């Protein structure tokens, strides 16, 4: 079954700690994205990558970092510089070649601060 | 002013009702419009998309775009309990999923 796998489903961060959220896709998609979802706010783009070894900042990149060493994988690190990390994080992918891009989303990771 | 405004609801309707979900926007350059459905604690899935103005129908779902009023709608006919979810509108002025603006979502419950 093709799709996007995010892990873990729930994650807790201690103050001053960096945590990494995993995102793996087997859809053979070129483009991958990280969104943050907060209650009462629309999805906000953190980072995106259109090809391997290249990524761009989205609207709210501060306090986050990513890597794209493999086509299938796009991990997100929430650093200690992100002062309000509690949110639902969604990874998505798309072909990157369509006029109207269809985003395929993973099931999300809920990050909370201890 | 937010780029995209969407009434968060919640909206409760009886099974079989016609549901109308709406978004307004401020950027007249938006020309790609989408509706996503998100079940609780899951990722959104694309339901409908339209380019520019007009209507698009897919089964029980109809998407409408009125660019003159900067207003888009999603209609669900013969609503089912399985339609209970949060519906997100999204739109962009340019191609590319990195240019999307999302609404906050409307939570819908269809009561059997």
PDB file of C-alpha atoms in Angstrom:
ATOM      1  CA  UNK A   1       0.000   0.000   0.000  1.00  0.00           C
ATOM      2  CA  UNK A   2       1.415   3.365  -1.018  1.00  0.00           C
ATOM      3  CA  UNK A   3       1.293   6.197   1.409  1.00  0.00           C
ATOM      4  CA  UNK A   4       2.980   8.424   3.921  1.00  0.00           C
ATOM      5  CA  UNK A   5       4.037   7.163   7.328  1.00  0.00           C
ATOM      6  CA  UNK A   6       4.615   9.535  10.199  1.00  0.00           C
ATOM      7  CA  UNK A   7       6.061   8.467  13.512  1.00  0.00           C
ATOM      8  CA  UNK A   8       5.665   8.627  16.374  1.00  0.00           C
ATOM      9  CA  UNK A   9       1.947   9.337  16.708  1.00  0.00           C
ATOM     10  CA  UNK A  10       2.516  11.130  20.028  1.00  0.00           C
ATOM     11  CA  UNK A  11       5.704  12.821  21.205  1.00  0.00           C
ATOM     12  CA  UNK A  12       6.592  14.693  24.344  1.00  0.00           C
ATOM     13  CA  UNK A  13       9.376  17.244  24.556  1.00  0.00           C
ATOM     14  CA  UNK A  14      11.185  18.418  27.630  1.00  0.00           C
ATOM     15  CA  UNK A  15      12.345  22.007  27.861  1.00  0.00           C
ATOM     16  CA  UNK A  16      15.622  22.570  26.030  1.00  0.00           C
ATOM     17  CA  UNK A  17      15.353  19.320  24.135  1.00  0.00           C
ATOM     18  CA  UNK A  18      15.453  18.795  20.381  1.00  0.00           C
ATOM     19  CA  UNK A  19      13.053  16.203  18.996  1.00  0.00           C
ATOM     20  CA  UNK A  20      12.795  14.678  15.525  1.00  0.00           C
ATOM     21  CA  UNK A  21       9.604  13.714  13.749  1.00  0.00           C
ATOM     22  CA  UNK A  22       9.865  11.051  11.088  1.00  0.00           C
ATOM     23  CA  UNK A  23       8.160  11.137   7.675  1.00  0.00           C
ATOM     24  CA  UNK A  24       8.560   8.403   5.063  1.00  0.00           C
ATOM     25  CA  UNK A  25       6.724   8.046   1.741  1.00  0.00           C
ATOM     26  CA  UNK A  26       6.626   5.257  -0.823  1.00  0.00           C
ATOM     27  CA  UNK A  27       4.629   7.150  -3.432  1.00  0.00           C
ATOM     28  CA  UNK A  28       7.731   8.053  -5.441  1.00  0.00           C
ATOM     29  CA  UNK A  29       6.827  11.729  -5.014  1.00  0.00           C
ATOM     30  CA  UNK A  30       9.465  14.388  -5.593  1.00  0.00           C
ATOM     31  CA  UNK A  31       8.011  17.056  -3.299  1.00  0.00           C
ATOM     32  CA  UNK A  32       7.519  16.812   0.463  1.00  0.00           C
ATOM     33  CA  UNK A  33       6.148  19.278   3.007  1.00  0.00           C
ATOM     34  CA  UNK A  34       5.800  19.858   6.722  1.00  0.00           C
ATOM     35  CA  UNK A  35       2.762  21.666   8.113  1.00  0.00           C
ATOM     36  CA  UNK A  36       1.807  22.688  11.597  1.00  0.00           C
ATOM     37  CA  UNK A  37      -1.870  22.618  12.664  1.00  0.00           C
ATOM     38  CA  UNK A  38      -3.070  24.563  15.705  1.00  0.00           C
ATOM     39  CA  UNK A  39      -6.673  24.851  16.936  1.00  0.00           C
ATOM     40  CA  UNK A  40      -8.395  27.814  15.332  1.00  0.00           C
ATOM     41  CA  UNK A  41      -5.666  28.269  12.716  1.00  0.00           C
ATOM     42  CA  UNK A  42      -5.252  26.965   9.225  1.00  0.00           C
ATOM     43  CA  UNK A  43      -2.403  24.682   8.256  1.00  0.00           C
ATOM     44  CA  UNK A  44       0.853  26.605   8.168  1.00  0.00           C
ATOM     45  CA  UNK A  45       3.814  25.573   6.055  1.00  0.00           C
ATOM     46  CA  UNK A  46       7.067  25.014   7.951  1.00  0.00           C
ATOM     47  CA  UNK A  47       9.438  23.655   5.282  1.00  0.00           C
ATOM     48  CA  UNK A  48       9.169  22.044   1.890  1.00  0.00           C
ATOM     49  CA  UNK A  49      11.475  20.175  -0.441  1.00  0.00           C
ATOM     50  CA  UNK A  50      10.998  19.740  -4.172  1.00  0.00           C
ATOM     51  CA  UNK A  51      14.029  17.542  -4.820  1.00  0.00           C
ATOM     52  CA  UNK A  52      16.567  15.563  -2.834  1.00  0.00           C
ATOM     53  CA  UNK A  53      19.244  17.619  -1.066  1.00  0.00           C
ATOM     54  CA  UNK A  54      17.256  20.823  -1.445  1.00  0.00           C
ATOM     55  CA  UNK A  55      14.631  22.414   0.805  1.00  0.00           C
ATOM     56  CA  UNK A  56      13.043  25.804   1.338  1.00  0.00           C
ATOM     57  CA  UNK A  57      11.663  27.654   4.337  1.00  0.00           C
ATOM     58  CA  UNK A  58       7.923  28.034   4.584  1.00  0.00           C
ATOM     59  CA  UNK A  59       5.994  30.667   6.502  1.00  0.00           C
ATOM     60  CA  UNK A  60       7.006  29.575  10.025  1.00  0.00           C
ATOM     61  CA  UNK A  61      10.457  27.945   9.730  1.00  0.00           C
ATOM     62  CA  UNK A  62      12.014  29.538  12.822  1.00  0.00           C
ATOM     63  CA  UNK A  63      12.896  26.934  15.444  1.00  0.00           C
ATOM     64  CA  UNK A  64      12.687  24.031  13.004  1.00  0.00           C
ATOM     65  CA  UNK A  65      15.165  22.222  10.777  1.00  0.00           C
ATOM     66  CA  UNK A  66      14.847  19.550   8.073  1.00  0.00           C
ATOM     67  CA  UNK A  67      16.962  17.360   5.845  1.00  0.00           C
ATOM     68  CA  UNK A  68      16.233  15.601   2.563  1.00  0.00           C
ATOM     69  CA  UNK A  69      18.983  13.051   2.012  1.00  0.00           C
ATOM     70  CA  UNK A  70      16.685  10.494   0.406  1.00  0.00           C
ATOM     71  CA  UNK A  71      13.654  10.900  -1.823  1.00  0.00           C
ATOM     72  CA  UNK A  72      11.541   8.836   0.554  1.00  0.00           C
ATOM     73  CA  UNK A  73      12.397  10.626   3.788  1.00  0.00           C
ATOM     74  CA  UNK A  74      11.901  14.167   5.115  1.00  0.00           C
ATOM     75  CA  UNK A  75      12.481  14.318   8.890  1.00  0.00           C
ATOM     76  CA  UNK A  76      11.621  17.441  10.881  1.00  0.00           C
ATOM     77  CA  UNK A  77      13.581  18.493  13.957  1.00  0.00           C
ATOM     78  CA  UNK A  78      11.868  20.757  16.460  1.00  0.00           C
ATOM     79  CA  UNK A  79      14.686  22.560  18.196  1.00  0.00           C
ATOM     80  CA  UNK A  80      14.803  24.145  21.628  1.00  0.00           C
ATOM     81  CA  UNK A  81      14.563  27.508  19.870  1.00  0.00           C
ATOM     82  CA  UNK A  82      10.914  26.772  19.081  1.00  0.00           C
ATOM     83  CA  UNK A  83       9.255  28.201  22.179  1.00  0.00           C
ATOM     84  CA  UNK A  84       5.714  27.058  21.439  1.00  0.00           C
ATOM     85  CA  UNK A  85       6.068  23.615  19.870  1.00  0.00           C
ATOM     86  CA  UNK A  86       2.791  22.078  21.042  1.00  0.00           C
ATOM     87  CA  UNK A  87       0.821  21.330  17.866  1.00  0.00           C
ATOM     88  CA  UNK A  88      -0.287  18.634  15.440  1.00  0.00           C
ATOM     89  CA  UNK A  89       2.390  18.177  12.771  1.00  0.00           C
ATOM     90  CA  UNK A  90       1.482  16.932   9.323  1.00  0.00           C
ATOM     91  CA  UNK A  91       3.816  15.689   6.628  1.00  0.00           C
ATOM     92  CA  UNK A  92       2.643  15.675   3.013  1.00  0.00           C
ATOM     93  CA  UNK A  93       3.943  14.836  -0.420  1.00  0.00           C
ATOM     94  CA  UNK A  94       3.034  15.564  -4.023  1.00  0.00           C
ATOM     95  CA  UNK A  95       4.382  14.793  -7.459  1.00  0.00           C
ATOM     96  CA  UNK A  96       5.637  18.368  -7.795  1.00  0.00           C
ATOM     97  CA  UNK A  97       4.763  18.332 -11.479  1.00  0.00           C
ATOM     98  CA  UNK A  98       0.982  18.941 -11.652  1.00  0.00           C
ATOM     99  CA  UNK A  99      -0.830  22.150 -12.448  1.00  0.00           C
ATOM    100  CA  UNK A 100      -3.049  21.616  -9.413  1.00  0.00           C
ATOM    101  CA  UNK A 101      -0.999  19.765  -6.870  1.00  0.00           C
ATOM    102  CA  UNK A 102      -2.744  17.049  -4.907  1.00  0.00           C
ATOM    103  CA  UNK A 103      -1.248  16.799  -1.451  1.00  0.00           C
ATOM    104  CA  UNK A 104      -1.129  13.385   0.218  1.00  0.00           C
ATOM    105  CA  UNK A 105      -0.929  13.684   3.986  1.00  0.00           C
ATOM    106  CA  UNK A 106       0.332  11.374   6.686  1.00  0.00           C
ATOM    107  CA  UNK A 107      -1.657  10.717   9.860  1.00  0.00           C
ATOM    108  CA  UNK A 108       0.209  13.310  11.851  1.00  0.00           C
ATOM    109  CA  UNK A 109       2.280  13.560  15.027  1.00  0.00           C
ATOM    110  CA  UNK A 110       0.928  15.291  18.138  1.00  0.00           C
ATOM    111  CA  UNK A 111       3.795  17.028  19.912  1.00  0.00           C
ATOM    112  CA  UNK A 112       3.323  18.211  23.471  1.00  0.00           C
ATOM    113  CA  UNK A 113       5.625  19.902  25.972  1.00  0.00           C
ATOM    114  CA  UNK A 114       6.228  18.265  29.351  1.00  0.00           C
TER     115      UNK A 114
ATOM    116  CA  UNK B   1      -7.271  40.473   7.814  1.00  0.00           C
ATOM    117  CA  UNK B   2      -6.693  36.777   7.220  1.00  0.00           C
ATOM    118  CA  UNK B   3      -6.192  35.639   3.636  1.00  0.00           C
ATOM    119  CA  UNK B   4      -8.883  32.968   4.064  1.00  0.00           C
ATOM    120  CA  UNK B   5     -11.828  33.033   6.473  1.00  0.00           C
ATOM    121  CA  UNK B   6     -13.828  29.944   7.361  1.00  0.00           C
ATOM    122  CA  UNK B   7     -16.529  29.543  10.000  1.00  0.00           C
ATOM    123  CA  UNK B   8     -15.207  26.921  12.439  1.00  0.00           C
ATOM    124  CA  UNK B   9     -18.684  25.661  13.362  1.00  0.00           C
ATOM    125  CA  UNK B  10     -19.365  23.190  14.803  1.00  0.00           C
ATOM    126  CA  UNK B  11     -22.184  22.331  12.432  1.00  0.00           C
ATOM    127  CA  UNK B  12     -24.617  19.513  13.231  1.00  0.00           C
ATOM    128  CA  UNK B  13     -27.162  18.231  10.715  1.00  0.00           C
ATOM    129  CA  UNK B  14     -29.479  15.232  10.525  1.00  0.00           C
ATOM    130  CA  UNK B  15     -28.647  12.402   8.157  1.00  0.00           C
ATOM    131  CA  UNK B  16     -29.892  13.125   4.639  1.00  0.00           C
ATOM    132  CA  UNK B  17     -29.648  16.912   4.953  1.00  0.00           C
ATOM    133  CA  UNK B  18     -27.915  19.159   2.446  1.00  0.00           C
ATOM    134  CA  UNK B  19     -24.813  20.721   3.947  1.00  0.00           C
ATOM    135  CA  UNK B  20     -23.316  24.016   2.842  1.00  0.00           C
ATOM    136  CA  UNK B  21     -19.741  24.862   3.848  1.00  0.00           C
ATOM    137  CA  UNK B  22     -18.209  28.199   2.915  1.00  0.00           C
ATOM    138  CA  UNK B  23     -15.009  30.210   2.800  1.00  0.00           C
ATOM    139  CA  UNK B  24     -14.328  33.812   1.937  1.00  0.00           C
ATOM    140  CA  UNK B  25     -11.014  35.253   0.875  1.00  0.00           C
ATOM    141  CA  UNK B  26      -9.403  38.619   0.372  1.00  0.00           C
ATOM    142  CA  UNK B  27      -6.789  38.008  -2.333  1.00  0.00           C
ATOM    143  CA  UNK B  28      -8.335  38.517  -5.758  1.00  0.00           C
ATOM    144  CA  UNK B  29      -5.353  36.734  -7.331  1.00  0.00           C
ATOM    145  CA  UNK B  30      -6.445  33.344  -5.951  1.00  0.00           C
ATOM    146  CA  UNK B  31      -7.461  31.081  -8.800  1.00  0.00           C
ATOM    147  CA  UNK B  32      -6.941  27.514  -7.539  1.00  0.00           C
ATOM    148  CA  UNK B  33      -9.486  26.360  -4.954  1.00  0.00           C
ATOM    149  CA  UNK B  34      -9.590  23.094  -3.019  1.00  0.00           C
ATOM    150  CA  UNK B  35     -11.571  21.342  -0.328  1.00  0.00           C
ATOM    151  CA  UNK B  36      -9.952  18.834   2.014  1.00  0.00           C
ATOM    152  CA  UNK B  37     -11.689  16.496   4.460  1.00  0.00           C
ATOM    153  CA  UNK B  38      -9.955  15.661   7.735  1.00  0.00           C
ATOM    154  CA  UNK B  39     -11.154  12.972  10.101  1.00  0.00           C
ATOM    155  CA  UNK B  40     -10.232  13.374  13.762  1.00  0.00           C
ATOM    156  CA  UNK B  41      -6.507  13.012  14.397  1.00  0.00           C
ATOM    157  CA  UNK B  42      -5.822  12.074  10.764  1.00  0.00           C
ATOM    158  CA  UNK B  43      -4.273  13.870   7.829  1.00  0.00           C
ATOM    159  CA  UNK B  44      -6.492  15.797   5.403  1.00  0.00           C
ATOM    160  CA  UNK B  45      -7.472  14.224   2.081  1.00  0.00           C
ATOM    161  CA  UNK B  46      -8.302  16.153  -1.069  1.00  0.00           C
ATOM    162  CA  UNK B  47     -12.020  16.080  -1.929  1.00  0.00           C
ATOM    163  CA  UNK B  48     -12.450  18.596  -4.714  1.00  0.00           C
ATOM    164  CA  UNK B  49     -10.520  21.195  -6.607  1.00  0.00           C
ATOM    165  CA  UNK B  50     -11.568  23.870  -9.084  1.00  0.00           C
ATOM    166  CA  UNK B  51      -9.702  26.331 -11.212  1.00  0.00           C
ATOM    167  CA  UNK B  52     -11.105  29.865 -11.478  1.00  0.00           C
ATOM    168  CA  UNK B  53     -14.879  30.299 -11.289  1.00  0.00           C
ATOM    169  CA  UNK B  54     -17.736  27.869 -11.741  1.00  0.00           C
ATOM    170  CA  UNK B  55     -19.099  24.643 -10.364  1.00  0.00           C
ATOM    171  CA  UNK B  56     -17.706  21.157 -10.159  1.00  0.00           C
ATOM    172  CA  UNK B  57     -19.660  18.074  -9.153  1.00  0.00           C
ATOM    173  CA  UNK B  58     -18.405  14.707  -7.916  1.00  0.00           C
ATOM    174  CA  UNK B  59     -21.052  12.343  -6.626  1.00  0.00           C
ATOM    175  CA  UNK B  60     -22.749  13.908  -3.614  1.00  0.00           C
ATOM    176  CA  UNK B  61     -20.252  16.796  -3.516  1.00  0.00           C
ATOM    177  CA  UNK B  62     -20.448  20.078  -5.423  1.00  0.00           C
ATOM    178  CA  UNK B  63     -17.822  22.810  -5.258  1.00  0.00           C
ATOM    179  CA  UNK B  64     -18.722  26.351  -6.277  1.00  0.00           C
ATOM    180  CA  UNK B  65     -16.476  29.346  -6.793  1.00  0.00           C
ATOM    181  CA  UNK B  66     -17.729  32.926  -7.059  1.00  0.00           C
ATOM    182  CA  UNK B  67     -14.671  35.045  -7.747  1.00  0.00           C
ATOM    183  CA  UNK B  68     -16.659  38.275  -7.978  1.00  0.00           C
ATOM    184  CA  UNK B  69     -17.742  37.816  -4.342  1.00  0.00           C
ATOM    185  CA  UNK B  70     -14.501  36.087  -3.271  1.00  0.00           C
ATOM    186  CA  UNK B  71     -16.587  33.235  -1.934  1.00  0.00           C
ATOM    187  CA  UNK B  72     -16.339  29.468  -2.317  1.00  0.00           C
ATOM    188  CA  UNK B  73     -18.745  26.759  -1.199  1.00  0.00           C
ATOM    189  CA  UNK B  74     -18.871  23.015  -0.799  1.00  0.00           C
ATOM    190  CA  UNK B  75     -22.284  21.361  -0.876  1.00  0.00           C
ATOM    191  CA  UNK B  76     -22.877  17.838   0.394  1.00  0.00           C
ATOM    192  CA  UNK B  77     -26.135  16.209  -0.677  1.00  0.00           C
ATOM    193  CA  UNK B  78     -27.781  13.350   1.217  1.00  0.00           C
ATOM    194  CA  UNK B  79     -25.283  13.726   4.050  1.00  0.00           C
ATOM    195  CA  UNK B  80     -24.173  10.546   5.822  1.00  0.00           C
ATOM    196  CA  UNK B  81     -22.713   9.931   9.303  1.00  0.00           C
ATOM    197  CA  UNK B  82     -19.465   9.022   7.521  1.00  0.00           C
ATOM    198  CA  UNK B  83     -19.291  12.647   6.302  1.00  0.00           C
ATOM    199  CA  UNK B  84     -18.681  13.740   9.910  1.00  0.00           C
ATOM    200  CA  UNK B  85     -15.264  15.389   9.760  1.00  0.00           C
ATOM    201  CA  UNK B  86     -13.545  18.758   9.568  1.00  0.00           C
ATOM    202  CA  UNK B  87     -13.614  20.365   6.124  1.00  0.00           C
ATOM    203  CA  UNK B  88     -10.737  22.649   5.150  1.00  0.00           C
ATOM    204  CA  UNK B  89     -10.761  25.018   2.233  1.00  0.00           C
ATOM    205  CA  UNK B  90      -7.469  25.884   0.563  1.00  0.00           C
ATOM    206  CA  UNK B  91      -6.553  28.238  -2.233  1.00  0.00           C
ATOM    207  CA  UNK B  92      -3.617  29.715  -4.078  1.00  0.00           C
ATOM    208  CA  UNK B  93      -2.723  32.272  -6.688  1.00  0.00           C
ATOM    209  CA  UNK B  94       0.033  30.244  -8.270  1.00  0.00           C
ATOM    210  CA  UNK B  95       0.637  26.607  -9.009  1.00  0.00           C
ATOM    211  CA  UNK B  96       2.588  24.597  -6.501  1.00  0.00           C
ATOM    212  CA  UNK B  97       1.471  23.171  -3.187  1.00  0.00           C
ATOM    213  CA  UNK B  98       3.929  25.448  -1.380  1.00  0.00           C
ATOM    214  CA  UNK B  99       1.689  28.407  -2.211  1.00  0.00           C
ATOM    215  CA  UNK B 100      -1.485  27.193  -0.521  1.00  0.00           C
ATOM    216  CA  UNK B 101      -3.474  29.183   2.033  1.00  0.00           C
ATOM    217  CA  UNK B 102      -5.720  27.066   4.252  1.00  0.00           C
ATOM    218  CA  UNK B 103      -8.894  27.993   6.104  1.00  0.00           C
ATOM    219  CA  UNK B 104      -9.222  27.015   9.765  1.00  0.00           C
ATOM    220  CA  UNK B 105     -11.712  24.246   8.984  1.00  0.00           C
ATOM    221  CA  UNK B 106     -15.412  23.668   9.733  1.00  0.00           C
ATOM    222  CA  UNK B 107     -16.286  20.741  11.971  1.00  0.00           C
ATOM    223  CA  UNK B 108     -19.336  18.856  10.682  1.00  0.00           C
ATOM    224  CA  UNK B 109     -21.340  16.201  12.520  1.00  0.00           C
ATOM    225  CA  UNK B 110     -24.060  14.259  10.693  1.00  0.00           C
ATOM    226  CA  UNK B 111     -26.483  12.758  13.196  1.00  0.00           C
ATOM    227  CA  UNK B 112     -28.039   9.368  12.290  1.00  0.00           C
TER     228      UNK B 112
END
